[in-house]
Coordinates of C-alpha atoms in Angstrom, one line a residue:
M1 CA 12.9 49.9 -30.5
S2 CA 11.3 47.5 -28.1
M3 CA 13.0 46.4 -25.0
P4 CA 13.3 42.6 -24.2
L5 CA 11.2 41.4 -21.3
Q6 CA 13.0 40.4 -18.1
R7 CA 12.5 36.8 -17.4
E8 CA 12.9 34.9 -14.2
P9 CA 16.1 32.9 -13.9
A10 CA 15.5 29.3 -14.7
I11 CA 15.3 26.7 -11.9
A12 CA 17.8 23.9 -12.5
A13 CA 16.5 20.4 -13.4
G14 CA 16.5 17.9 -10.5
T15 CA 15.8 20.6 -7.8
P16 CA 13.8 19.2 -4.9
Y17 CA 10.8 21.1 -3.5
H18 CA 12.5 22.7 -0.5
L19 CA 15.1 24.3 -2.7
L20 CA 12.8 25.9 -5.3
A21 CA 13.5 29.3 -3.8
R22 CA 17.2 28.9 -4.4
T23 CA 17.2 30.1 -7.9
P24 CA 20.0 32.0 -9.7
A25 CA 18.3 35.2 -8.5
H26 CA 18.6 34.1 -4.9
R27 CA 20.5 36.4 -2.5
W28 CA 20.8 36.0 1.2
W29 CA 18.6 39.1 1.9
R30 CA 15.6 38.1 -0.2
P31 CA 14.0 35.8 2.4
L32 CA 14.4 38.6 5.0
V33 CA 12.7 41.2 2.8
G34 CA 10.1 38.5 2.0
V35 CA 9.3 38.1 5.7
L36 CA 8.6 41.9 5.8
L37 CA 6.5 41.9 2.7
V38 CA 4.5 38.8 3.5
T39 CA 3.7 40.3 6.9
A40 CA 2.6 43.6 5.5
L41 CA 0.5 42.1 2.7
S42 CA -1.1 39.6 5.1
V43 CA -2.2 42.5 7.4
L44 CA -3.4 44.5 4.4
F45 CA -5.5 41.6 2.9
A46 CA -6.8 40.7 6.4
V47 CA -8.0 44.3 6.9
L48 CA -9.6 44.4 3.4
L49 CA -11.4 41.1 3.9
Y50 CA -12.6 42.1 7.3
G51 CA -13.9 45.4 6.0
A52 CA -15.6 43.7 3.1
A53 CA -17.2 41.2 5.6
L54 CA -18.4 44.2 7.7
G55 CA -19.9 45.8 4.7
F56 CA -21.6 42.6 3.5
A57 CA -23.0 42.0 7.1
A58 CA -24.5 45.5 7.1
V59 CA -26.2 44.8 3.7
V60 CA -27.7 41.6 4.9
G61 CA -28.6 42.9 8.3
A62 CA -26.3 40.8 10.5
R63 CA -25.9 41.8 14.1
T64 CA -22.6 43.7 14.6
D65 CA -21.0 45.2 17.7
P66 CA -19.5 48.8 17.3
E67 CA -16.4 47.9 19.3
L68 CA -15.7 44.3 18.7
G69 CA -17.1 44.0 15.1
F70 CA -19.3 41.0 14.8
A71 CA -21.7 39.9 17.6
D72 CA -23.3 37.1 15.6
P73 CA -21.3 33.9 16.3
L74 CA -22.0 32.7 12.7
W75 CA -20.3 35.8 11.3
M76 CA -17.4 35.4 13.8
F77 CA -16.9 31.9 12.5
V78 CA -16.8 33.0 8.9
V79 CA -14.6 36.1 9.4
G80 CA -12.2 34.1 11.5
F81 CA -11.4 31.8 8.5
V82 CA -11.7 34.5 5.8
T83 CA -9.1 36.8 7.3
V84 CA -6.6 33.9 7.5
A85 CA -7.3 33.2 3.8
G86 CA -5.7 36.6 3.1
L87 CA -2.3 34.9 3.7
L88 CA -2.6 33.1 0.4
P89 CA -2.3 36.0 -2.0
A90 CA 0.3 37.6 0.3
V91 CA 2.5 34.5 0.0
L92 CA 2.1 34.1 -3.7
L93 CA 2.9 37.8 -4.4
T94 CA 5.9 37.7 -2.1
A95 CA 7.4 34.7 -4.0
R96 CA 6.9 36.5 -7.3
I97 CA 8.0 40.0 -6.3
V98 CA 10.8 39.5 -3.9
Q99 CA 12.3 36.1 -4.9
R100 CA 11.7 36.6 -8.6
R101 CA 10.3 33.1 -9.2
P102 CA 6.9 31.8 -10.4
A103 CA 4.3 31.6 -7.7
G104 CA 3.5 28.1 -8.8
T105 CA 6.8 26.9 -7.4
L106 CA 5.2 27.1 -4.0
S107 CA 2.6 24.5 -5.2
S108 CA 4.9 21.8 -6.4
V109 CA 8.1 21.0 -8.4
Q110 CA 6.0 21.1 -11.5
G111 CA 5.1 24.7 -10.9
R112 CA 1.4 24.1 -10.3
L113 CA -1.1 22.2 -8.2
R114 CA -1.4 18.6 -9.3
W115 CA -5.1 18.4 -8.9
R116 CA -5.5 14.7 -9.6
W117 CA -2.9 13.8 -7.0
M118 CA -4.5 16.2 -4.5
L119 CA -7.9 14.6 -5.0
E120 CA -6.4 11.2 -4.4
C121 CA -4.8 12.4 -1.2
A122 CA -8.2 14.0 -0.2
R123 CA -9.8 10.6 -0.5
W124 CA -7.5 9.1 2.0
A125 CA -7.8 12.1 4.2
V126 CA -11.6 11.6 4.3
L127 CA -11.0 8.0 5.4
C128 CA -8.7 9.3 8.2
Q129 CA -11.4 11.6 9.5
V130 CA -14.0 8.8 9.4
L131 CA -11.7 6.8 11.6
V132 CA -11.3 9.7 14.1
L133 CA -15.1 10.1 14.1
A134 CA -15.6 6.4 14.7
V135 CA -13.3 6.5 17.7
G136 CA -15.2 9.5 19.1
L137 CA -18.5 7.6 18.6
V138 CA -17.2 4.6 20.5
R139 CA -16.0 6.8 23.3
G140 CA -19.3 8.5 23.4
D141 CA -18.4 11.4 25.8
Q142 CA -17.5 13.7 22.9
W143 CA -21.2 14.4 22.4
A144 CA -22.3 14.3 26.0
G145 CA -24.6 17.1 26.8
A146 CA -24.7 18.4 23.3
T147 CA -27.9 20.1 22.0
W148 CA -28.9 19.7 18.4
P149 CA -29.1 23.2 16.9
G150 CA -31.5 22.3 14.1
W151 CA -31.0 21.5 10.5
R152 CA -31.1 25.1 9.3
T153 CA -28.2 26.1 11.6
Y154 CA -26.2 22.9 10.9
L155 CA -26.5 23.1 7.1
T156 CA -25.7 26.8 7.1
V157 CA -22.5 26.2 9.1
L158 CA -21.6 23.2 6.9
A159 CA -22.1 25.2 3.7
L160 CA -20.0 28.1 4.9
A161 CA -17.3 25.8 6.1
V162 CA -17.1 24.2 2.6
L163 CA -16.9 27.6 1.0
V164 CA -14.3 29.3 3.2
V165 CA -12.3 26.6 5.0
P166 CA -10.4 25.4 1.9
F167 CA -8.9 28.9 1.4
Q168 CA -7.9 29.2 5.0
A169 CA -6.3 25.8 5.2
A170 CA -4.5 26.3 1.9
A171 CA -3.3 29.7 3.0
E172 CA -1.6 28.2 6.1
E173 CA 0.0 25.4 4.0
Y174 CA 1.4 27.8 1.5
L175 CA 2.8 30.0 4.2
F176 CA 4.3 27.4 6.6
R177 CA 4.9 24.2 4.5
G178 CA 5.6 26.3 1.4
W179 CA 7.1 29.7 1.8
F180 CA 8.8 29.4 5.2
L181 CA 10.1 25.9 4.5
Q182 CA 11.7 27.0 1.2
A183 CA 13.0 30.3 2.6
F184 CA 15.0 28.6 5.3
A185 CA 16.3 26.0 2.9
S186 CA 17.5 28.7 0.5
W187 CA 20.0 29.6 3.2
I188 CA 21.1 26.2 4.5
R189 CA 20.0 23.8 1.8
T190 CA 18.6 21.3 4.3
P191 CA 14.8 21.5 4.9
W192 CA 14.6 20.2 8.5
P193 CA 15.6 23.3 10.6
G194 CA 13.1 25.3 8.6
A195 CA 10.5 22.6 9.1
V196 CA 10.9 22.7 12.8
V197 CA 10.8 26.6 12.9
A198 CA 7.7 26.7 10.6
S199 CA 6.0 24.0 12.7
I200 CA 6.6 26.0 15.9
M201 CA 5.2 29.1 14.2
F202 CA 2.2 27.1 13.1
V203 CA 1.5 26.0 16.6
A204 CA 1.9 29.5 18.0
L205 CA -0.5 30.9 15.4
H206 CA -3.3 28.7 16.7
D207 CA -2.7 29.9 20.3
Y208 CA -3.7 26.6 22.1
S209 CA -2.8 26.4 25.7
D210 CA -3.3 22.7 26.4
P211 CA 0.0 20.8 26.2
L212 CA -1.5 17.7 24.6
V213 CA -3.0 19.8 21.8
I214 CA 0.3 21.6 21.3
V215 CA 2.0 18.2 20.8
D216 CA -0.8 17.1 18.4
L217 CA -0.4 20.3 16.3
F218 CA 3.3 20.0 16.2
V219 CA 3.2 16.4 15.0
F220 CA 0.6 17.5 12.4
A221 CA 2.8 20.3 11.2
M222 CA 6.0 18.2 11.0
A223 CA 4.2 15.4 9.3
L224 CA 2.9 17.8 6.6
C225 CA 6.4 19.3 6.2
W226 CA 7.8 15.8 5.7
L227 CA 5.1 14.9 3.2
S228 CA 5.7 18.1 1.2
I229 CA 9.4 17.3 0.9
R230 CA 8.8 13.7 0.1
T231 CA 6.1 14.2 -2.5
G232 CA 7.5 17.4 -4.1
G233 CA 4.5 19.6 -3.4
L234 CA 1.8 20.8 -1.1
E235 CA -1.1 18.7 -2.4
A236 CA -1.0 16.1 0.3
A237 CA -0.7 18.7 3.1
V238 CA -3.5 20.9 1.7
A239 CA -5.8 17.8 1.3
L240 CA -5.4 16.7 4.9
H241 CA -5.6 20.2 6.3
V242 CA -8.8 21.1 4.4
V243 CA -10.5 17.8 5.1
N244 CA -9.5 18.0 8.8
N245 CA -10.9 21.5 9.2
V246 CA -14.1 20.9 7.3
A247 CA -14.7 17.7 9.3
S248 CA -14.0 19.5 12.6
A249 CA -16.5 22.3 11.7
A250 CA -19.1 19.7 10.7
F251 CA -18.7 17.8 14.0
E252 CA -18.7 20.9 16.1
A253 CA -21.8 22.2 14.2
T254 CA -23.8 19.4 15.7
R255 CA -23.7 21.5 18.9
G256 CA -24.3 24.9 17.2
V257 CA -22.0 27.4 15.6
P258 CA -18.4 26.4 16.3
N259 CA -16.5 28.6 18.7
L260 CA -13.1 29.8 17.5
D261 CA -11.8 30.1 21.1
Q262 CA -8.6 27.9 21.3
S263 CA -8.7 27.4 25.1
G264 CA -9.8 24.3 26.9
A265 CA -8.4 21.1 28.4
Y266 CA -8.2 17.8 26.4
S267 CA -7.7 14.3 27.5
L268 CA -5.0 11.9 26.2
W269 CA -7.7 9.8 24.5
E270 CA -9.0 12.9 22.6
V271 CA -5.6 13.6 21.2
L272 CA -4.1 10.2 20.6
P273 CA -6.4 9.2 17.7
T274 CA -5.6 12.3 15.7
I275 CA -1.9 11.9 16.2
A276 CA -2.1 8.2 15.1
V277 CA -4.2 9.0 12.1
T278 CA -1.8 11.9 11.0
L279 CA 1.2 9.6 11.2
A280 CA -0.7 6.8 9.3
Y281 CA -1.7 9.2 6.6
A282 CA 1.8 10.5 6.2
W283 CA 3.2 7.0 5.9
W284 CA 0.5 5.8 3.5
I285 CA 0.6 8.9 1.2
D286 CA 4.4 8.6 0.9
R287 CA 4.0 5.0 -0.3
R288 CA 1.2 6.0 -2.7
A289 CA 3.4 8.8 -4.1
A290 CA 6.3 6.4 -4.7
R291 CA 4.1 3.8 -6.4
S292 CA 2.4 6.4 -8.5
G293 CA 5.6 8.0 -9.7
I294 CA 4.8 11.4 -8.4
A295 CA 7.5 13.9 -9.3
T296 CA 9.7 15.0 -6.4
T297 CA 12.2 17.1 -8.3
T298 CA 11.9 19.6 -11.2
A299 CA 12.0 18.1 -14.7

C-alpha cells in the first residue's frame, strides 16, 4: 500500500510578497531555525566553492599563496564574488526545508522569476548606469591618473564579471530582500521593520567605512526592499543590482583588476549621483509595474 506524498500547505490567494513565508505551516520558531540553517549552509557552500576555485587554479597554473590562498588579483576578484554566490542555494534550500514552502516564493508572488519583467527592469537599470557614467565623465577626476591595463586584461575582467557577478548579486537579493524580509514579516505582518534590519545587515556585509558610502548603500537597500514589496517579487532588485555590479567592474577594469577592498574616502559628488539614480529607478519601475499590470499578490 503506497503512502500519500506530503504536500506543502497552500498559500492563500491575495497574499503579498512579504507574507509568502506566513503559510499554514508557519510557526514562530521556523525563521529562527532558518537563520541557523542558512548560516551553516552559506559557510558550507562558500568553503566548497573556495576549494573548487583553488583546485581549478592549480590546474590552470594560477599563482596562489599557501597562507592567504590566491595571490593573483584576478583570481581574488573572481573568488570574492563566487563565494558570495554560495548564499543563493543556501537560501533556497532553507525556504524549502525549514519553512516548508516552494523555493520559488522567494522569487515572486507567482512562484518563479518573471523573466520578461526582469529584462525590462534591466533595460532601465542600464540607462541608470549610463547616466552615472556620464556624470563621472563630466567630472573627469574619476579617471585621473588611471593607467589603461590593456585590452587582454580588460576583456578578461569583463568576461569574468558577466559570468560570476549575476550569481553574486542575485544571492544577496534572495537573502536580504527575499528571505530576511519575508522572515521578519512572518512574525509581525508588516514588512518595514524587516526591511530596515535587512538593509542594515546588507550594509554591514559590505564593510565600507566611509559614512557617505554607508548612506548610499542603505538607500540602495531600502529602495530595493520597497520595490520588491511594491512589485511582488525580486526581479527589479536583481536587475539593478546585477547591472550596477557589472558596470562597476567594467569601469574599474579600465585601471586594471578591480580591488575588492572596501576602504577609502569618497566625496559627496561621487555618492550623490548614485543615490539620485537609485531613487529615480525605484520611482520609475514602480510606475512601470502599475501600468503593466505586474502581479503584486498571489493569484
